[in-house]
């Protein structure tokens, strides 16, 4: 659990944010996870950011998108 918390549920600062929409049910579940096991200052947006960054890195999406620029 502590590895998961350290990786995904820590405070995350990003000054250039954009909105992403999820269903109300998903928002409730994400909020529950962050409130129950997240570090002080953790947020749903920070959690989603970390999960998606890892997913994109594992799938090679970031590299293929960068090569197009």
N, CA, C and O atoms as a Tripos MOL2 file, in Angstrom:
@<TRIPOS>MOLECULE
protein
  276   275    69     0     0
PROTEIN
NO_CHARGES

@<TRIPOS>ATOM
      1 N           0.8220   -1.2000    0.0000 N.3       1 UNK1
      2 CA          0.0000    0.0000    0.0000 C.3       1 UNK1
      3 C           0.8660    1.2630    0.0000 C.2       1 UNK1
      4 O           0.5510    2.2310   -0.6920 O.2       1 UNK1
      5 N           1.9510    1.2560    0.7710 N.am      2 UNK2
      6 CA          2.7880    2.4610    0.8340 C.3       2 UNK2
      7 C           3.4510    2.7520   -0.5100 C.2       2 UNK2
      8 O           3.6470    3.9160   -0.8610 O.2       2 UNK2
      9 N           3.8000    1.7100   -1.2650 N.am      3 UNK3
     10 CA          4.3760    1.9260   -2.6000 C.3       3 UNK3
     11 C           3.3490    2.5840   -3.5240 C.2       3 UNK3
     12 O           3.6740    3.5100   -4.2660 O.2       3 UNK3
     13 N           2.1070    2.0940   -3.4710 N.am      4 UNK4
     14 CA          1.0170    2.6630   -4.2690 C.3       4 UNK4
     15 C           0.7840    4.1220   -3.8730 C.2       4 UNK4
     16 O           0.6450    4.9900   -4.7340 O.2       4 UNK4
     17 N           0.7420    4.3830   -2.5710 N.am      5 UNK5
     18 CA          0.5320    5.7450   -2.0850 C.3       5 UNK5
     19 C           1.6460    6.6760   -2.5620 C.2       5 UNK5
     20 O           1.3840    7.7840   -3.0320 O.2       5 UNK5
     21 N           2.8700    6.2200   -2.4380 N.am      6 UNK6
     22 CA          4.0000    7.0400   -2.8460 C.3       6 UNK6
     23 C           4.0520    7.3130   -4.3320 C.2       6 UNK6
     24 O           4.5340    8.3560   -4.7730 O.2       6 UNK6
     25 N           3.5540    6.3710   -5.0890 N.am      7 UNK7
     26 CA          3.5950    6.5060   -6.5430 C.3       7 UNK7
     27 C           2.4410    7.3310   -7.0930 C.2       7 UNK7
     28 O           2.6360    8.1640   -7.9780 O.2       7 UNK7
     29 N           1.2470    7.1030   -6.5750 N.am      8 UNK8
     30 CA          0.0530    7.7080   -7.1700 C.3       8 UNK8
     31 C          -0.6690    8.7310   -6.2930 C.2       8 UNK8
     32 O          -1.3310    9.6270   -6.8180 O.2       8 UNK8
     33 N          -0.5590    8.6170   -5.0030 N.am      9 UNK9
     34 CA         -1.4040    9.4230   -4.1120 C.3       9 UNK9
     35 C          -0.5870   10.4000   -3.2790 C.2       9 UNK9
     36 O          -0.7140   10.4540   -2.0550 O.2       9 UNK9
     37 N           0.2350   11.1560   -3.9480 N.am     10 UNK10
     38 CA          1.0080   12.1940   -3.2880 C.3      10 UNK10
     39 C           0.6180   13.5350   -3.9050 C.2      10 UNK10
     40 O           0.0670   13.5750   -5.0050 O.2      10 UNK10
     41 N           0.8950   14.6080   -3.2170 N.am     11 UNK11
     42 CA          0.5700   15.9160   -3.8060 C.3      11 UNK11
     43 C           1.2710   16.0880   -5.1550 C.2      11 UNK11
     44 O           2.4270   15.6990   -5.3230 O.2      11 UNK11
     45 N           0.5700   16.6590   -6.0810 N.am     12 UNK12
     46 CA          1.0970   16.8760   -7.4320 C.3      12 UNK12
     47 C           0.7250   18.2900   -7.8630 C.2      12 UNK12
     48 O          -0.4430   18.6760   -7.8080 O.2      12 UNK12
     49 N           1.7020   19.0440   -8.2840 N.am     13 UNK13
     50 CA          1.4570   20.4210   -8.7230 C.3      13 UNK13
     51 C           1.6810   20.5130  -10.2200 C.2      13 UNK13
     52 O           2.6840   20.0340  -10.7490 O.2      13 UNK13
     53 N           0.7290   21.1360  -10.8870 N.am     14 UNK14
     54 CA          0.8290   21.3420  -12.3270 C.3      14 UNK14
     55 C           0.1630   22.6710  -12.6350 C.2      14 UNK14
     56 O          -1.0370   22.8310  -12.4140 O.2      14 UNK14
     57 N           0.9210   23.6090  -13.1340 N.am     15 UNK15
     58 CA          0.3670   24.9400  -13.3760 C.3      15 UNK15
     59 C          -0.3320   25.0610  -14.7360 C.2      15 UNK15
     60 O          -1.0260   26.0460  -14.9870 O.2      15 UNK15
     61 N          -0.1550   24.0800  -15.6030 N.am     16 UNK16
     62 CA         -0.7650   24.1220  -16.9380 C.3      16 UNK16
     63 C          -1.7630   22.9740  -17.0630 C.2      16 UNK16
     64 O          -1.5070   21.9880  -17.7530 O.2      16 UNK16
     65 N          -2.8950   23.1130  -16.3920 N.am     17 UNK17
     66 CA         -3.8770   22.0290  -16.3480 C.3      17 UNK17
     67 C          -4.9710   22.2130  -17.3930 C.2      17 UNK17
     68 O          -5.2450   23.3250  -17.8450 O.2      17 UNK17
     69 N          -5.5830   21.0980  -17.7620 N.am     18 UNK18
     70 CA         -6.7310   21.0730  -18.6650 C.3      18 UNK18
     71 C          -7.7840   20.1610  -18.0550 C.2      18 UNK18
     72 O          -7.4520   19.2270  -17.3250 O.2      18 UNK18
     73 N          -9.0280   20.4220  -18.3460 N.am     19 UNK19
     74 CA        -10.1220   19.6260  -17.7860 C.3      19 UNK19
     75 C         -10.2350   18.2750  -18.4870 C.2      19 UNK19
     76 O         -10.0400   18.1620  -19.6970 O.2      19 UNK19
     77 N         -10.5520   17.2620  -17.6970 N.am     20 UNK20
     78 CA        -10.8750   15.9330  -18.2040 C.3      20 UNK20
     79 C         -12.1500   15.5150  -17.4920 C.2      20 UNK20
     80 O         -12.2530   15.6700  -16.2750 O.2      20 UNK20
     81 N         -13.1010   15.0000  -18.2110 N.am     21 UNK21
     82 CA        -14.3880   14.6670  -17.6240 C.3      21 UNK21
     83 C         -14.5430   13.1630  -17.4690 C.2      21 UNK21
     84 O         -14.2110   12.3890  -18.3670 O.2      21 UNK21
     85 N         -15.0540   12.7670  -16.3140 N.am     22 UNK22
     86 CA        -15.3520   11.3730  -16.0240 C.3      22 UNK22
     87 C         -16.7860   11.3040  -15.5110 C.2      22 UNK22
     88 O         -17.3760   12.3180  -15.1380 O.2      22 UNK22
     89 N         -17.3260   10.1110  -15.4970 N.am     23 UNK23
     90 CA        -18.6930    9.9490  -14.9960 C.3      23 UNK23
     91 C         -18.7500   10.2700  -13.5070 C.2      23 UNK23
     92 O         -17.7310   10.2480  -12.8170 O.2      23 UNK23
     93 N         -19.9300   10.5610  -13.0310 N.am     24 UNK24
     94 CA        -20.1210   10.8560  -11.6120 C.3      24 UNK24
     95 C         -19.7100    9.6640  -10.7520 C.2      24 UNK24
     96 O         -19.1140    9.8360   -9.6880 O.2      24 UNK24
     97 N         -20.0290    8.4610  -11.2120 N.am     25 UNK25
     98 CA        -19.6660    7.2510  -10.4690 C.3      25 UNK25
     99 C         -18.1450    7.1150  -10.3560 C.2      25 UNK25
    100 O         -17.6240    6.8140   -9.2820 O.2      25 UNK25
    101 N         -17.4430    7.3350  -11.4560 N.am     26 UNK26
    102 CA        -15.9830    7.2500  -11.4370 C.3      26 UNK26
    103 C         -15.4010    8.3310  -10.5390 C.2      26 UNK26
    104 O         -14.4560    8.0710   -9.7940 O.2      26 UNK26
    105 N         -15.9440    9.5260  -10.5970 N.am     27 UNK27
    106 CA        -15.4760   10.6190   -9.7380 C.3      27 UNK27
    107 C         -15.6290   10.2540   -8.2660 C.2      27 UNK27
    108 O         -14.7260   10.5060   -7.4690 O.2      27 UNK27
    109 N         -16.7530    9.6680   -7.9030 N.am     28 UNK28
    110 CA        -16.9740    9.2600   -6.5020 C.3      28 UNK28
    111 C         -15.9500    8.2180   -6.0670 C.2      28 UNK28
    112 O         -15.4160    8.2930   -4.9610 O.2      28 UNK28
    113 N         -15.6780    7.2510   -6.9320 N.am     29 UNK29
    114 CA        -14.7120    6.2000   -6.5980 C.3      29 UNK29
    115 C         -13.3050    6.7690   -6.4590 C.2      29 UNK29
    116 O         -12.5820    6.4230   -5.5250 O.2      29 UNK29
    117 N         -12.9210    7.6310   -7.3760 N.am     30 UNK30
    118 CA        -11.6040    8.2510   -7.3020 C.3      30 UNK30
    119 C         -11.4670    9.0980   -6.0370 C.2      30 UNK30
    120 O         -10.4410    9.0550   -5.3590 O.2      30 UNK30
    121 N         -12.4950    9.8530   -5.7350 N.am     31 UNK31
    122 CA        -12.4830   10.6920   -4.5440 C.3      31 UNK31
    123 C         -12.3580    9.8440   -3.2830 C.2      31 UNK31
    124 O         -11.6420   10.2130   -2.3510 O.2      31 UNK31
    125 N         -13.0470    8.7170   -3.2520 N.am     32 UNK32
    126 CA        -12.9810    7.8210   -2.1010 C.3      32 UNK32
    127 C         -11.5490    7.3100   -1.9050 C.2      32 UNK32
    128 O         -11.0270    7.3270   -0.7900 O.2      32 UNK32
    129 N         -10.9260    6.8620   -2.9810 N.am     33 UNK33
    130 CA         -9.5560    6.3460   -2.8990 C.3      33 UNK33
    131 C          -8.6130    7.4290   -2.3850 C.2      33 UNK33
    132 O          -7.8210    7.1810   -1.4760 O.2      33 UNK33
    133 N          -8.6920    8.6130   -2.9530 N.am     34 UNK34
    134 CA         -7.7830    9.6970   -2.5660 C.3      34 UNK34
    135 C          -8.0110   10.0990   -1.1100 C.2      34 UNK34
    136 O          -7.0440   10.3100   -0.3770 O.2      34 UNK34
    137 N          -9.2610   10.2080   -0.6800 N.am     35 UNK35
    138 CA         -9.5460   10.6090    0.6960 C.3      35 UNK35
    139 C          -9.1290    9.5470    1.7020 C.2      35 UNK35
    140 O          -8.6300    9.8790    2.7770 O.2      35 UNK35
    141 N          -9.3270    8.2740    1.3690 N.am     36 UNK36
    142 CA         -9.0430    7.1960    2.3190 C.3      36 UNK36
    143 C          -7.5680    6.8710    2.4520 C.2      36 UNK36
    144 O          -7.0920    6.6360    3.5630 O.2      36 UNK36
    145 N          -6.8310    6.8520    1.3500 N.am     37 UNK37
    146 CA         -5.4350    6.4110    1.4450 C.3      37 UNK37
    147 C          -4.4240    7.4030    0.8950 C.2      37 UNK37
    148 O          -3.2230    7.1350    0.9280 O.2      37 UNK37
    149 N          -4.8860    8.5460    0.3900 N.am     38 UNK38
    150 CA         -3.9640    9.5300   -0.1600 C.3      38 UNK38
    151 C          -3.2310   10.3150    0.9040 C.2      38 UNK38
    152 O          -3.7240   10.4830    2.0190 O.2      38 UNK38
    153 N          -2.0650   10.7880    0.5580 N.am     39 UNK39
    154 CA         -1.2910   11.6550    1.4470 C.3      39 UNK39
    155 C          -1.9980   12.9900    1.5780 C.2      39 UNK39
    156 O          -2.8260   13.3530    0.7420 O.2      39 UNK39
    157 N          -1.6650   13.7130    2.6290 N.am     40 UNK40
    158 CA         -2.2410   15.0410    2.7980 C.3      40 UNK40
    159 C          -1.8360   15.8940    1.6030 C.2      40 UNK40
    160 O          -0.6600   15.9550    1.2450 O.2      40 UNK40
    161 N          -2.8060   16.5470    0.9930 N.am     41 UNK41
    162 CA         -2.5480   17.3540   -0.1890 C.3      41 UNK41
    163 C          -2.7470   16.6090   -1.4910 C.2      41 UNK41
    164 O          -2.6790   17.2130   -2.5620 O.2      41 UNK41
    165 N          -2.9950   15.2960   -1.4230 N.am     42 UNK42
    166 CA         -3.2490   14.5160   -2.6470 C.3      42 UNK42
    167 C          -4.6080   14.9170   -3.2130 C.2      42 UNK42
    168 O          -5.5030   15.3330   -2.4770 O.2      42 UNK42
    169 N          -4.7470   14.7870   -4.5220 N.am     43 UNK43
    170 CA         -6.0000   15.1560   -5.1780 C.3      43 UNK43
    171 C          -6.3700   14.1260   -6.2350 C.2      43 UNK43
    172 O          -5.5330   13.3440   -6.6850 O.2      43 UNK43
    173 N          -7.6220   14.1430   -6.6170 N.am     44 UNK44
    174 CA         -8.0740   13.2570   -7.6920 C.3      44 UNK44
    175 C          -7.3270   13.5840   -8.9730 C.2      44 UNK44
    176 O          -6.9040   12.6730   -9.6850 O.2      44 UNK44
    177 N          -7.1580   14.8520   -9.2790 N.am     45 UNK45
    178 CA         -6.4680   15.2060  -10.5220 C.3      45 UNK45
    179 C          -5.0080   14.7470  -10.4950 C.2      45 UNK45
    180 O          -4.4850   14.3130  -11.5210 O.2      45 UNK45
    181 N          -4.3490   14.8340   -9.3530 N.am     46 UNK46
    182 CA         -2.9820   14.3470   -9.2430 C.3      46 UNK46
    183 C          -2.9020   12.8430   -9.4080 C.2      46 UNK46
    184 O          -1.9860   12.3280  -10.0490 O.2      46 UNK46
    185 N          -3.8600   12.1400   -8.8310 N.am     47 UNK47
    186 CA         -3.9330   10.6800   -8.9500 C.3      47 UNK47
    187 C          -4.1220   10.2820  -10.4100 C.2      47 UNK47
    188 O          -3.4090    9.4200  -10.9240 O.2      47 UNK47
    189 N          -5.0810   10.9100  -11.0700 N.am     48 UNK48
    190 CA         -5.3470   10.6060  -12.4810 C.3      48 UNK48
    191 C          -4.1220   10.9370  -13.3350 C.2      48 UNK48
    192 O          -3.7710   10.1770  -14.2380 O.2      48 UNK48
    193 N          -3.4810   12.0540  -13.0560 N.am     49 UNK49
    194 CA         -2.2700   12.4450  -13.7940 C.3      49 UNK49
    195 C          -1.1910   11.3760  -13.6960 C.2      49 UNK49
    196 O          -0.6130   10.9870  -14.7110 O.2      49 UNK49
    197 N          -0.9150   10.9030  -12.5040 N.am     50 UNK50
    198 CA          0.1320    9.9020  -12.3090 C.3      50 UNK50
    199 C          -0.2180    8.5760  -12.9840 C.2      50 UNK50
    200 O           0.6370    7.9610  -13.6210 O.2      50 UNK50
    201 N          -1.4510    8.1400  -12.8510 N.am     51 UNK51
    202 CA         -1.8840    6.8780  -13.4700 C.3      51 UNK51
    203 C          -1.7660    6.9750  -14.9910 C.2      51 UNK51
    204 O          -1.2570    6.0570  -15.6340 O.2      51 UNK51
    205 N          -2.2290    8.0700  -15.5590 N.am     52 UNK52
    206 CA         -2.1850    8.2100  -17.0150 C.3      52 UNK52
    207 C          -0.7640    8.3760  -17.5410 C.2      52 UNK52
    208 O          -0.4410    7.8570  -18.6090 O.2      52 UNK52
    209 N           0.0820    9.0840  -16.8150 N.am     53 UNK53
    210 CA          1.4850    9.2060  -17.2420 C.3      53 UNK53
    211 C           2.1470    7.8360  -17.3130 C.2      53 UNK53
    212 O           2.8470    7.5190  -18.2740 O.2      53 UNK53
    213 N           1.9170    7.0340  -16.2820 N.am     54 UNK54
    214 CA          2.5100    5.6930  -16.2870 C.3      54 UNK54
    215 C           1.9410    4.8540  -17.4260 C.2      54 UNK54
    216 O           2.6860    4.1630  -18.1210 O.2      54 UNK54
    217 N           0.6470    4.9090  -17.6150 N.am     55 UNK55
    218 CA          0.0120    4.1410  -18.6910 C.3      55 UNK55
    219 C           0.5890    4.5320  -20.0520 C.2      55 UNK55
    220 O           0.9510    3.6660  -20.8490 O.2      55 UNK55
    221 N           0.6720    5.8180  -20.3080 N.am     56 UNK56
    222 CA          1.1980    6.2750  -21.5920 C.3      56 UNK56
    223 C           2.6630    5.8890  -21.7770 C.2      56 UNK56
    224 O           3.0760    5.5250  -22.8780 O.2      56 UNK56
    225 N           3.4310    5.9660  -20.7260 N.am     57 UNK57
    226 CA          4.8450    5.5880  -20.8120 C.3      57 UNK57
    227 C           4.9940    4.0910  -21.0970 C.2      57 UNK57
    228 O           5.8390    3.6880  -21.8970 O.2      57 UNK57
    229 N           4.1810    3.2840  -20.4490 N.am     58 UNK58
    230 CA          4.2510    1.8360  -20.6600 C.3      58 UNK58
    231 C           3.8240    1.4550  -22.0670 C.2      58 UNK58
    232 O           4.3460    0.4940  -22.6330 O.2      58 UNK58
    233 N           2.9090    2.1740  -22.6200 N.am     59 UNK59
    234 CA          2.4020    1.8540  -23.9520 C.3      59 UNK59
    235 C           3.2010    2.5210  -25.0670 C.2      59 UNK59
    236 O           2.9270    2.3030  -26.2470 O.2      59 UNK59
    237 N           4.1770    3.3230  -24.6970 N.am     60 UNK60
    238 CA          5.0020    3.9730  -25.7020 C.3      60 UNK60
    239 C           4.3210    5.1270  -26.4000 C.2      60 UNK60
    240 O           4.8440    5.6440  -27.3870 O.2      60 UNK60
    241 N           3.1660    5.5450  -25.9120 N.am     61 UNK61
    242 CA          2.4260    6.6160  -26.5720 C.3      61 UNK61
    243 C           3.1780    7.9390  -26.5380 C.2      61 UNK61
    244 O           3.1540    8.6880  -27.5150 O.2      61 UNK61
    245 N           3.8280    8.2280  -25.4550 N.am     62 UNK62
    246 CA          4.5260    9.5050  -25.3370 C.3      62 UNK62
    247 C           5.6380    9.5840  -26.3660 C.2      62 UNK62
    248 O           5.8060   10.6200  -27.0110 O.2      62 UNK62
    249 N           6.3970    8.5150  -26.5340 N.am     63 UNK63
    250 CA          7.4980    8.5170  -27.5030 C.3      63 UNK63
    251 C           6.9770    8.6900  -28.9220 C.2      63 UNK63
    252 O           7.5480    9.4510  -29.7030 O.2      63 UNK63
    253 N           5.8990    7.9930  -29.2630 N.am     64 UNK64
    254 CA          5.3940    8.0900  -30.6360 C.3      64 UNK64
    255 C           4.7940    9.4630  -30.8920 C.2      64 UNK64
    256 O           4.8900    9.9740  -32.0080 O.2      64 UNK64
    257 N           4.1860   10.0650  -29.9000 N.am     65 UNK65
    258 CA          3.6320   11.4110  -30.0830 C.3      65 UNK65
    259 C           4.7360   12.4410  -30.2110 C.2      65 UNK65
    260 O           4.6130   13.3730  -31.0050 O.2      65 UNK65
    261 N           5.8070   12.3000  -29.4550 N.am     66 UNK66
    262 CA          6.9230   13.2460  -29.5290 C.3      66 UNK66
    263 C           7.6230   13.1720  -30.8770 C.2      66 UNK66
    264 O           8.0970   14.1880  -31.3860 O.2      66 UNK66
    265 N           7.6910   11.9990  -31.4520 N.am     67 UNK67
    266 CA          8.4010   11.8500  -32.7140 C.3      67 UNK67
    267 C           7.6420   12.5270  -33.8670 C.2      67 UNK67
    268 O           8.2280   12.7920  -34.9170 O.2      67 UNK67
    269 N           6.3710   12.8010  -33.6830 N.am     68 UNK68
    270 CA          5.5750   13.4710  -34.7170 C.3      68 UNK68
    271 C           5.8370   14.9640  -34.7550 C.2      68 UNK68
    272 O           5.5910   15.6080  -35.7750 O.2      68 UNK68
    273 N           6.3370   15.5300  -33.6530 N.am     69 UNK69
    274 CA          6.5570   16.9860  -33.5890 C.3      69 UNK69
    275 C           7.7920   17.4150  -34.3470 C.2      69 UNK69
    276 O           8.1100   18.6030  -34.3880 O.2      69 UNK69
@<TRIPOS>BOND
     1     1     2 1
     2     2     3 1
     3     3     4 2
     4     3     5 am
     5     5     6 1
     6     6     7 1
     7     7     8 2
     8     7     9 am
     9     9    10 1
    10    10    11 1
    11    11    12 2
    12    11    13 am
    13    13    14 1
    14    14    15 1
    15    15    16 2
    16    15    17 am
    17    17    18 1
    18    18    19 1
    19    19    20 2
    20    19    21 am
    21    21    22 1
    22    22    23 1
    23    23    24 2
    24    23    25 am
    25    25    26 1
    26    26    27 1
    27    27    28 2
    28    27    29 am
    29    29    30 1
    30    30    31 1
    31    31    32 2
    32    31    33 am
    33    33    34 1
    34    34    35 1
    35    35    36 2
    36    35    37 am
    37    37    38 1
    38    38    39 1
    39    39    40 2
    40    39    41 am
    41    41    42 1
    42    42    43 1
    43    43    44 2
    44    43    45 am
    45    45    46 1
    46    46    47 1
    47    47    48 2
    48    47    49 am
    49    49    50 1
    50    50    51 1
    51    51    52 2
    52    51    53 am
    53    53    54 1
    54    54    55 1
    55    55    56 2
    56    55    57 am
    57    57    58 1
    58    58    59 1
    59    59    60 2
    60    59    61 am
    61    61    62 1
    62    62    63 1
    63    63    64 2
    64    63    65 am
    65    65    66 1
    66    66    67 1
    67    67    68 2
    68    67    69 am
    69    69    70 1
    70    70    71 1
    71    71    72 2
    72    71    73 am
    73    73    74 1
    74    74    75 1
    75    75    76 2
    76    75    77 am
    77    77    78 1
    78    78    79 1
    79    79    80 2
    80    79    81 am
    81    81    82 1
    82    82    83 1
    83    83    84 2
    84    83    85 am
    85    85    86 1
    86    86    87 1
    87    87    88 2
    88    87    89 am
    89    89    90 1
    90    90    91 1
    91    91    92 2
    92    91    93 am
    93    93    94 1
    94    94    95 1
    95    95    96 2
    96    95    97 am
    97    97    98 1
    98    98    99 1
    99    99   100 2
   100    99   101 am
   101   101   102 1
   102   102   103 1
   103   103   104 2
   104   103   105 am
   105   105   106 1
   106   106   107 1
   107   107   108 2
   108   107   109 am
   109   109   110 1
   110   110   111 1
   111   111   112 2
   112   111   113 am
   113   113   114 1
   114   114   115 1
   115   115   116 2
   116   115   117 am
   117   117   118 1
   118   118   119 1
   119   119   120 2
   120   119   121 am
   121   121   122 1
   122   122   123 1
   123   123   124 2
   124   123   125 am
   125   125   126 1
   126   126   127 1
   127   127   128 2
   128   127   129 am
   129   129   130 1
   130   130   131 1
   131   131   132 2
   132   131   133 am
   133   133   134 1
   134   134   135 1
   135   135   136 2
   136   135   137 am
   137   137   138 1
   138   138   139 1
   139   139   140 2
   140   139   141 am
   141   141   142 1
   142   142   143 1
   143   143   144 2
   144   143   145 am
   145   145   146 1
   146   146   147 1
   147   147   148 2
   148   147   149 am
   149   149   150 1
   150   150   151 1
   151   151   152 2
   152   151   153 am
   153   153   154 1
   154   154   155 1
   155   155   156 2
   156   155   157 am
   157   157   158 1
   158   158   159 1
   159   159   160 2
   160   159   161 am
   161   161   162 1
   162   162   163 1
   163   163   164 2
   164   163   165 am
   165   165   166 1
   166   166   167 1
   167   167   168 2
   168   167   169 am
   169   169   170 1
   170   170   171 1
   171   171   172 2
   172   171   173 am
   173   173   174 1
   174   174   175 1
   175   175   176 2
   176   175   177 am
   177   177   178 1
   178   178   179 1
   179   179   180 2
   180   179   181 am
   181   181   182 1
   182   182   183 1
   183   183   184 2
   184   183   185 am
   185   185   186 1
   186   186   187 1
   187   187   188 2
   188   187   189 am
   189   189   190 1
   190   190   191 1
   191   191   192 2
   192   191   193 am
   193   193   194 1
   194   194   195 1
   195   195   196 2
   196   195   197 am
   197   197   198 1
   198   198   199 1
   199   199   200 2
   200   199   201 am
   201   201   202 1
   202   202   203 1
   203   203   204 2
   204   203   205 am
   205   205   206 1
   206   206   207 1
   207   207   208 2
   208   207   209 am
   209   209   210 1
   210   210   211 1
   211   211   212 2
   212   211   213 am
   213   213   214 1
   214   214   215 1
   215   215   216 2
   216   215   217 am
   217   217   218 1
   218   218   219 1
   219   219   220 2
   220   219   221 am
   221   221   222 1
   222   222   223 1
   223   223   224 2
   224   223   225 am
   225   225   226 1
   226   226   227 1
   227   227   228 2
   228   227   229 am
   229   229   230 1
   230   230   231 1
   231   231   232 2
   232   231   233 am
   233   233   234 1
   234   234   235 1
   235   235   236 2
   236   235   237 am
   237   237   238 1
   238   238   239 1
   239   239   240 2
   240   239   241 am
   241   241   242 1
   242   242   243 1
   243   243   244 2
   244   243   245 am
   245   245   246 1
   246   246   247 1
   247   247   248 2
   248   247   249 am
   249   249   250 1
   250   250   251 1
   251   251   252 2
   252   251   253 am
   253   253   254 1
   254   254   255 1
   255   255   256 2
   256   255   257 am
   257   257   258 1
   258   258   259 1
   259   259   260 2
   260   259   261 am
   261   261   262 1
   262   262   263 1
   263   263   264 2
   264   263   265 am
   265   265   266 1
   266   266   267 1
   267   267   268 2
   268   267   269 am
   269   269   270 1
   270   270   271 1
   271   271   272 2
   272   271   273 am
   273   273   274 1
   274   274   275 1
   275   275   276 2
@<TRIPOS>SUBSTRUCTURE
     1 UNK1         2 RESIDUE 1 A UNK
     2 UNK2         6 RESIDUE 1 A UNK
     3 UNK3        10 RESIDUE 1 A UNK
     4 UNK4        14 RESIDUE 1 A UNK
     5 UNK5        18 RESIDUE 1 A UNK
     6 UNK6        22 RESIDUE 1 A UNK
     7 UNK7        26 RESIDUE 1 A UNK
     8 UNK8        30 RESIDUE 1 A UNK
     9 UNK9        34 RESIDUE 1 A UNK
    10 UNK10       38 RESIDUE 1 A UNK
    11 UNK11       42 RESIDUE 1 A UNK
    12 UNK12       46 RESIDUE 1 A UNK
    13 UNK13       50 RESIDUE 1 A UNK
    14 UNK14       54 RESIDUE 1 A UNK
    15 UNK15       58 RESIDUE 1 A UNK
    16 UNK16       62 RESIDUE 1 A UNK
    17 UNK17       66 RESIDUE 1 A UNK
    18 UNK18       70 RESIDUE 1 A UNK
    19 UNK19       74 RESIDUE 1 A UNK
    20 UNK20       78 RESIDUE 1 A UNK
    21 UNK21       82 RESIDUE 1 A UNK
    22 UNK22       86 RESIDUE 1 A UNK
    23 UNK23       90 RESIDUE 1 A UNK
    24 UNK24       94 RESIDUE 1 A UNK
    25 UNK25       98 RESIDUE 1 A UNK
    26 UNK26      102 RESIDUE 1 A UNK
    27 UNK27      106 RESIDUE 1 A UNK
    28 UNK28      110 RESIDUE 1 A UNK
    29 UNK29      114 RESIDUE 1 A UNK
    30 UNK30      118 RESIDUE 1 A UNK
    31 UNK31      122 RESIDUE 1 A UNK
    32 UNK32      126 RESIDUE 1 A UNK
    33 UNK33      130 RESIDUE 1 A UNK
    34 UNK34      134 RESIDUE 1 A UNK
    35 UNK35      138 RESIDUE 1 A UNK
    36 UNK36      142 RESIDUE 1 A UNK
    37 UNK37      146 RESIDUE 1 A UNK
    38 UNK38      150 RESIDUE 1 A UNK
    39 UNK39      154 RESIDUE 1 A UNK
    40 UNK40      158 RESIDUE 1 A UNK
    41 UNK41      162 RESIDUE 1 A UNK
    42 UNK42      166 RESIDUE 1 A UNK
    43 UNK43      170 RESIDUE 1 A UNK
    44 UNK44      174 RESIDUE 1 A UNK
    45 UNK45      178 RESIDUE 1 A UNK
    46 UNK46      182 RESIDUE 1 A UNK
    47 UNK47      186 RESIDUE 1 A UNK
    48 UNK48      190 RESIDUE 1 A UNK
    49 UNK49      194 RESIDUE 1 A UNK
    50 UNK50      198 RESIDUE 1 A UNK
    51 UNK51      202 RESIDUE 1 A UNK
    52 UNK52      206 RESIDUE 1 A UNK
    53 UNK53      210 RESIDUE 1 A UNK
    54 UNK54      214 RESIDUE 1 A UNK
    55 UNK55      218 RESIDUE 1 A UNK
    56 UNK56      222 RESIDUE 1 A UNK
    57 UNK57      226 RESIDUE 1 A UNK
    58 UNK58      230 RESIDUE 1 A UNK
    59 UNK59      234 RESIDUE 1 A UNK
    60 UNK60      238 RESIDUE 1 A UNK
    61 UNK61      242 RESIDUE 1 A UNK
    62 UNK62      246 RESIDUE 1 A UNK
    63 UNK63      250 RESIDUE 1 A UNK
    64 UNK64      254 RESIDUE 1 A UNK
    65 UNK65      258 RESIDUE 1 A UNK
    66 UNK66      262 RESIDUE 1 A UNK
    67 UNK67      266 RESIDUE 1 A UNK
    68 UNK68      270 RESIDUE 1 A UNK
    69 UNK69      274 RESIDUE 1 A UNK
